[in-house]
Coordinates of C-alpha atoms in Angstrom, one line a residue:
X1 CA 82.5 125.8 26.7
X2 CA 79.1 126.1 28.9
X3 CA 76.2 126.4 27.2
X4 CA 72.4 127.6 28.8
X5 CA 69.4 126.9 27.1
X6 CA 66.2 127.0 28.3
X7 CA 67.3 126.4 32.2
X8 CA 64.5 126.6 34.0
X9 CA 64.7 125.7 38.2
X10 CA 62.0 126.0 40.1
X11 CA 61.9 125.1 43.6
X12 CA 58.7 123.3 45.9
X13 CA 57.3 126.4 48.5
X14 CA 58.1 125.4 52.0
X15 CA 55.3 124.5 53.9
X16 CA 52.8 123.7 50.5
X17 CA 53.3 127.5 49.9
X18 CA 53.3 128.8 46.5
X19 CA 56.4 127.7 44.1
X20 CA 59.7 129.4 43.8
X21 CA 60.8 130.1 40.1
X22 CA 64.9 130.6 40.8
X23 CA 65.4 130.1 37.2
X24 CA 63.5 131.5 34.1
X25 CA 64.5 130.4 30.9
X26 CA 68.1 131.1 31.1
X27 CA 69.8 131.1 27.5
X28 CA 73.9 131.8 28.4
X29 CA 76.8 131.1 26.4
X30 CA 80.5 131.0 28.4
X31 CA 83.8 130.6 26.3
X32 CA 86.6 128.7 26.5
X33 CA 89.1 130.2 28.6
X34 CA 87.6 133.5 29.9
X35 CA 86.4 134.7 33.2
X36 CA 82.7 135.3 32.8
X37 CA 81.0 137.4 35.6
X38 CA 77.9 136.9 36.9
X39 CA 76.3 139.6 39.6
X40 CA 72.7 139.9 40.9
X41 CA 71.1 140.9 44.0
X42 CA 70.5 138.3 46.9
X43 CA 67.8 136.0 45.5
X44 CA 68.5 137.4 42.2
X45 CA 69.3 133.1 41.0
X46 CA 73.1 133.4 40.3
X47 CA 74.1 130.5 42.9
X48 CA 71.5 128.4 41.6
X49 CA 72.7 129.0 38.0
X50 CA 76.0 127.8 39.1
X51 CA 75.1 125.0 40.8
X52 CA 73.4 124.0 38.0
X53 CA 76.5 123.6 35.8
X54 CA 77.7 120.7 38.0
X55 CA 74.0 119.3 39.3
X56 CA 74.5 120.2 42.1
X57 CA 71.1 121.4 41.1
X58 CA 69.4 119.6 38.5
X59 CA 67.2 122.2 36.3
X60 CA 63.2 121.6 36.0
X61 CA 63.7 122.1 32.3
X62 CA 66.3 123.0 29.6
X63 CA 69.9 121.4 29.4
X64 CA 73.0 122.6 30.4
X65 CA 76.2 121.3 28.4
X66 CA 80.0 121.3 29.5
X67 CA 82.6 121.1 26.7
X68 CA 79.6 119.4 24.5
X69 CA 78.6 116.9 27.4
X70 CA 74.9 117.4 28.2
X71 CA 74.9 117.4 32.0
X72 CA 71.3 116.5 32.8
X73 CA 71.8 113.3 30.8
X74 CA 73.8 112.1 33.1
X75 CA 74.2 110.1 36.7
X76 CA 76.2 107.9 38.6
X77 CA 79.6 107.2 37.3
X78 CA 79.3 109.6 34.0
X79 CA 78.0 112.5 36.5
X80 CA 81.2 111.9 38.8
X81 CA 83.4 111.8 35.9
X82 CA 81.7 114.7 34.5
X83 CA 82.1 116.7 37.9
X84 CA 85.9 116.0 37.9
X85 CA 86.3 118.2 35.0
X86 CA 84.7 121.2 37.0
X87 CA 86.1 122.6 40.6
X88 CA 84.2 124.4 42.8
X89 CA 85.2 126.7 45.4
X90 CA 82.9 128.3 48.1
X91 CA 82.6 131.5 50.4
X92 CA 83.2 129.4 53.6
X93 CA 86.5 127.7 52.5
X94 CA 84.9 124.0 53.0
X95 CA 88.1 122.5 54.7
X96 CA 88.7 119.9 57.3
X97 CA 90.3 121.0 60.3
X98 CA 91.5 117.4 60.9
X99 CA 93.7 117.8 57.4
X100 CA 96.7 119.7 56.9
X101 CA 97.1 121.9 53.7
X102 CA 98.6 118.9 51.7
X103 CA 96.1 116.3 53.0
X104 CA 93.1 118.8 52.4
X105 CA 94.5 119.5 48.9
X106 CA 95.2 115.8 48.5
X107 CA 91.9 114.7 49.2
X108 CA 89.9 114.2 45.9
X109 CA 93.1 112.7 44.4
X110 CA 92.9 110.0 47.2
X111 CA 89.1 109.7 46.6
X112 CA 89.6 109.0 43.4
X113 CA 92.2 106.1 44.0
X114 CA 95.6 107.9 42.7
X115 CA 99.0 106.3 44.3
X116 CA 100.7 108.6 47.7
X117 CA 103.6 109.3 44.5
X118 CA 100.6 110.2 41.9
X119 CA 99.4 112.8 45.0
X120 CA 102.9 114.0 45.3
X121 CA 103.5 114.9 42.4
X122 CA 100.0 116.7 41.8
X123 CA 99.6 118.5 44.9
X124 CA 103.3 119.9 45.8
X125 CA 103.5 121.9 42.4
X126 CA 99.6 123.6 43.3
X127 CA 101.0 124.7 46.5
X128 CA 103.2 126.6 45.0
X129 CA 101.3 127.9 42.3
X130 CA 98.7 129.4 45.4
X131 CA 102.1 130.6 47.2
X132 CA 101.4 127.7 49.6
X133 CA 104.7 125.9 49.6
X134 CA 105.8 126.6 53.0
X135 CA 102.5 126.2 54.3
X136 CA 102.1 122.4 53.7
X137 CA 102.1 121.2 57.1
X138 CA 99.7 123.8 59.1
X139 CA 96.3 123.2 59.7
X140 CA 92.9 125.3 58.6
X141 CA 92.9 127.1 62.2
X142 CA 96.3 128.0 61.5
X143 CA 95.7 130.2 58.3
X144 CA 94.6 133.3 57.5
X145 CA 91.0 133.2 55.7
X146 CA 93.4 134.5 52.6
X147 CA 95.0 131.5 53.1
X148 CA 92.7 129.2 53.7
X149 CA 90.7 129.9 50.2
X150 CA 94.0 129.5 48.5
X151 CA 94.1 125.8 49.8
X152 CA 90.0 126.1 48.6
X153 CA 91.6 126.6 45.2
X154 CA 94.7 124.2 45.2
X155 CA 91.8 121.3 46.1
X156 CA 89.5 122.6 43.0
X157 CA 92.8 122.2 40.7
X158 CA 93.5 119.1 41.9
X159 CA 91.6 116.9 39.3
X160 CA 92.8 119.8 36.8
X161 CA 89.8 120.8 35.8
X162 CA 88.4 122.4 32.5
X163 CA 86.5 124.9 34.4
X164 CA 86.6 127.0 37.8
X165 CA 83.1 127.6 39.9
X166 CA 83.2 130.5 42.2
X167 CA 80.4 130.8 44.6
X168 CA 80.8 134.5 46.1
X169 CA 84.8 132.9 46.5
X170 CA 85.7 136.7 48.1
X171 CA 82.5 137.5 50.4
X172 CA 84.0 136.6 53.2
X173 CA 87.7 138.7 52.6
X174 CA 88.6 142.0 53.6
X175 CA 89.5 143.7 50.5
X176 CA 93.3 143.6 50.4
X177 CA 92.5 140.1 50.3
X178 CA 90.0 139.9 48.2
X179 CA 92.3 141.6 45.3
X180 CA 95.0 139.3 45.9
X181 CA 92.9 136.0 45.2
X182 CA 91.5 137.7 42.3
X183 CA 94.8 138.2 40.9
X184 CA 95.7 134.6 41.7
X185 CA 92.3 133.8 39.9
X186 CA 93.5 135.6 37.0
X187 CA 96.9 134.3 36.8
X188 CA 95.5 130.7 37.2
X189 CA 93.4 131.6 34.3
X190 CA 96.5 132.6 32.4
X191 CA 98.5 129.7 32.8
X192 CA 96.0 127.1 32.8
X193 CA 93.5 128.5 29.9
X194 CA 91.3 127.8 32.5
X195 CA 87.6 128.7 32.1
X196 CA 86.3 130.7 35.2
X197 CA 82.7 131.3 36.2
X198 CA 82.4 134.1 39.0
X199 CA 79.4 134.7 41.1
X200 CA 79.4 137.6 42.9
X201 CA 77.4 140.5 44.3
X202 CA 80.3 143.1 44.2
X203 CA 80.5 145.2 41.0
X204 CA 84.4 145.7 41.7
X205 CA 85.1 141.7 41.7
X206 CA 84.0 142.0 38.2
X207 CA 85.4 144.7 37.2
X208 CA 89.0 143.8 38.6
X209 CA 88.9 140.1 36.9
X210 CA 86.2 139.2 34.3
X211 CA 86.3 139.2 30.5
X212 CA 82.1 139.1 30.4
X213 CA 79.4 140.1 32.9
X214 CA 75.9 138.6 33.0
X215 CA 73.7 140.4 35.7
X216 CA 70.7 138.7 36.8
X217 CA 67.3 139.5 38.8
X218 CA 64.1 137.7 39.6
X219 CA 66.2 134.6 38.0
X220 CA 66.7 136.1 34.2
X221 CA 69.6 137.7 32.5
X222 CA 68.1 141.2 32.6
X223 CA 71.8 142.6 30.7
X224 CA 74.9 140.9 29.5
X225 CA 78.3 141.7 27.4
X226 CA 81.7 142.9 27.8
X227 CA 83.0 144.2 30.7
X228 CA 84.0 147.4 29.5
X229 CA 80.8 148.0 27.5
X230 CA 78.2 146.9 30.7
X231 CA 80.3 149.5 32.5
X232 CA 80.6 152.3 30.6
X233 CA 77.1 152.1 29.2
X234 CA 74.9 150.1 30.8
X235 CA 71.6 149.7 29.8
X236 CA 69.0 148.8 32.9
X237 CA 68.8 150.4 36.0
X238 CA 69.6 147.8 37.8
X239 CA 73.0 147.4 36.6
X240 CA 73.5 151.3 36.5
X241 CA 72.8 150.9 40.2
X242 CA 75.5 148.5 40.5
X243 CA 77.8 150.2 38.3
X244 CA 77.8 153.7 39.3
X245 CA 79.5 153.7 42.9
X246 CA 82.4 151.9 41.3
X247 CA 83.0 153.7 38.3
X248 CA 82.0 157.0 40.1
X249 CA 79.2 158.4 38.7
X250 CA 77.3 158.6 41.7
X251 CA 77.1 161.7 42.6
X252 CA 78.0 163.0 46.3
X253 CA 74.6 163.2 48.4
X254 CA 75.8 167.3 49.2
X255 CA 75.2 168.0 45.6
X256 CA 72.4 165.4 44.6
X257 CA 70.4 167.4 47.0
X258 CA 70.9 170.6 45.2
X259 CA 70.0 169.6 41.9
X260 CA 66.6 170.5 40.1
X261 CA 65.0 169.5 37.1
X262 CA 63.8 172.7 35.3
X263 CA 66.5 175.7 35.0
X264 CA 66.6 177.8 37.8
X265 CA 66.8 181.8 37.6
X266 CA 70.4 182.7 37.7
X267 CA 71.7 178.8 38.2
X268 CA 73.6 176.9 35.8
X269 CA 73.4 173.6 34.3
X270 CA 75.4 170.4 35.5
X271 CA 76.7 167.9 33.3
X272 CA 78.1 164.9 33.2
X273 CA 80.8 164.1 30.9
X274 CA 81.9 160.4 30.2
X275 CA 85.2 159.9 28.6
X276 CA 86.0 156.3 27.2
X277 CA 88.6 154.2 25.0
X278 CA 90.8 156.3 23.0
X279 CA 88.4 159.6 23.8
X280 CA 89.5 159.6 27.6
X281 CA 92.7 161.5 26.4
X282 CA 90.7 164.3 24.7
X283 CA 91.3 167.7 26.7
X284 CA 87.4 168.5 26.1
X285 CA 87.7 171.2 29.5
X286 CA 89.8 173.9 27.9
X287 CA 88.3 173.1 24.4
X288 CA 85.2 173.8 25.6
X289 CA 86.4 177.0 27.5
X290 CA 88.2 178.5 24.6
X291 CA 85.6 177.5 21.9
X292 CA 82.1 178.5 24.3
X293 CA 83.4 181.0 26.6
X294 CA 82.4 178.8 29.3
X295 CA 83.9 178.5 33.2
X296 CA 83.3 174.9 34.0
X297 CA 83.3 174.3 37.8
X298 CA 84.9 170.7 37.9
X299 CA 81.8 169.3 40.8
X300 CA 83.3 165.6 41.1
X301 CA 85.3 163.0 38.9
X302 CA 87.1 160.1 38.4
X303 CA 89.3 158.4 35.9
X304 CA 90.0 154.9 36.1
X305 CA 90.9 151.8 34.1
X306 CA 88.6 148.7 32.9
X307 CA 90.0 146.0 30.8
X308 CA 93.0 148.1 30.4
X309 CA 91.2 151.0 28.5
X310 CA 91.0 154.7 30.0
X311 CA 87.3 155.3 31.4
X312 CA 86.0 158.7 33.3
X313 CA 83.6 160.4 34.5
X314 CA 83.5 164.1 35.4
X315 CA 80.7 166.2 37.1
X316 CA 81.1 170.1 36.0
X317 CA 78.9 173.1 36.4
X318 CA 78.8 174.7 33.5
X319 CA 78.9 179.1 34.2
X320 CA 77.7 180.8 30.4
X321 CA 74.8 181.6 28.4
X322 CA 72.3 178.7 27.5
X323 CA 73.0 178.6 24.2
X324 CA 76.5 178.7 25.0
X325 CA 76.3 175.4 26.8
X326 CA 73.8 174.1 24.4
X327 CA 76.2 174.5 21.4
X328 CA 79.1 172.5 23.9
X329 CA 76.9 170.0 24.4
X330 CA 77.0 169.2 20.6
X331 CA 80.4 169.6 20.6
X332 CA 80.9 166.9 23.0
X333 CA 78.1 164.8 20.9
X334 CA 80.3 165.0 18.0
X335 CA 83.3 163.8 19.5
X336 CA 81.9 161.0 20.6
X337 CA 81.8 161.5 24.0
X338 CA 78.9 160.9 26.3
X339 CA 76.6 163.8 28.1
X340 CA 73.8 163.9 30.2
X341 CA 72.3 167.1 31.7
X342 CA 71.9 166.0 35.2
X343 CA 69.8 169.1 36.3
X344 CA 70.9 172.7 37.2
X345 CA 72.0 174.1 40.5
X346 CA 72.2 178.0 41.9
X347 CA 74.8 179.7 40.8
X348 CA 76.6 180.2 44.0
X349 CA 77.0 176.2 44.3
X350 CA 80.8 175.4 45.0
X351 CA 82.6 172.3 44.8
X352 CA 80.6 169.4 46.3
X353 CA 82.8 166.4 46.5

């Protein structure tokens, strides 16, 4: 449905300071009707690779195609036509106070020339799809920010559009908030085979919502894939980084600080067991305890869901002789289950988190 290749953006220093490279040969391929992720850093690029879909932001080199229309190619009335096809909603809502809900909804439809009984008849039934019905007649400073990027979204759907922009669309939303526009984001997406493109710099926005993830730093795709697999095992640190508070595998600062590197006299090991897919229901604990003769001291944890699939991670301290805990750390190998030997502790460490 959107296709990168090549994009390059690079932007004149301010002041005849040196140039700004936002965007380094992006190559990026988005289907038709999912919700594709993409998460960076502040300055990492990922507005100005969205704002190059529309031209908002016209690359410095490579092309960037929508449904098989090359975007650069085009200006004036093909760009406007073009842009129809892809809504846009923003951080800061973008509304007229002067509006209403209906006549701030209703605006690109009168832009574009439609009859007041074309309007009807397009707006009323996206007020109610954004649980707006009732809300018609209030004004911006009447709403709830909630609110008011629901109205953001009725506007985008107006010209029913092929694909959905979201420029950090939950930033400003406390997080009760933020889930429920998500889940209106997905239900849109649901009844509308909408495609949805997701910037964000919040690992849980992703992982509530997207299909795909693309993470991005110093304007490149440093990691990309499934959802499930960039969270379960990603591969750079910088996406670890952004990973590991949601899934929980950071670890609590009480026991981070008592870990060492090298065995310590009397201590025991600590692991880190990840459970995934199918292998989240295995009772490895009391297999390990019957088979090894080992007491695991459960440290930290947590078990939670991504794309619908059973994910966990679990911090033990694991009390038995090295070999002992050498020999379950090929058992869990074998079961495909992930390890890591996070360092070893004293052995008088009790439950840190």
């Amino acid at each position: 449905m959107i296709e990168f290749q090549g994009v390059e953006k690079v932007f004149s220093g301010r002041g005849g300071g040196p140039e700004v490279r936002a965007l380094d040969g992006i190559d990026l391929s988005i289907g038709r009707g999912e919700i594709f992720g993409i998460i960076g850093r502040s300055g990492a690029g990922k507005s100005t690779l969205i704002r190059v879909v529309n031209m908002l932001e016209r690359p410095t080199a490579g092309s960037v195609s929508v449904d098989g229309v090359d975007m650069a190619a085009l200006d004036g009335a093909g760009l406007r036509d073009a842009r129809r096809a892809i809504g846009m909603i923003f951080q800061h809502f973008n509304l007229l106070s002067s509006r209403t809900v209906y006549d701030n909804v209703a605006l690109p439809l009168e832009l574009a020339g439609l009859r007041k009984s074309e309007i009807k008849a397009k707006v009323e039934p996206l007020l109610e799809l954004v649980g707006l019905g009732d809300k018609r007649d209030r004004y911006p400073a009447e709403l709830s920010g909630g609110q008011k990027q629901r109205v953001g979204i009725a506007r985008a759907l107006s010209s029913e559009p092929k694909v959905l922009l979201c420029d950090e669309a939950t930033s400003a939303l406390d997080p009760e908030t933020t889930t429920s526009i998500l889940r209106l984001l997905a239900d849109i997406n649901a009844k509308l085979g909408l495609t949805i493109v997701l910037i964000t710099h919040e690992m849980a926005v992703i992982k509530e919502i997207c299909h795909r993830v693309a993470v991005m730093e110093s304007g490149t795709i440093i990691e990309r894939g499934d959802v499930f697999d960039v969270f379960t095992a990603p591969r750079h640190a910088t996406t670890r980084s952004f990973v590991s508070s949601v899934v929980g595998a950071e670890l609590p600062e009480t026991l981070s600080e008592r870990l060492v590197a090298e065995p310590v006299a009397g201590g025991n090991a600590v692991l880190r067991i990840t459970f995934k897919g199918a292998m989240a229901n295995t009772p490895i604990i009391s297999q390990l305890t019957r088979r090894f003769g080992l007491d695991l001291n459960i440290l930290h944890g947590r078990i939670d869901h991504i794309q619908d699939a059973p994910f966990g991670v679990l911090v033990v301290e694991a009390v038995g002789a090295a070999d002992a805990v050498q020999s379950a750390i090929s058992f869990i190998n074998a079961n495909n289950l992930s390890v890591e030997v996070l360092g070893h502790v004293p052995a008088n460490l009790r439950a840190a988190g």
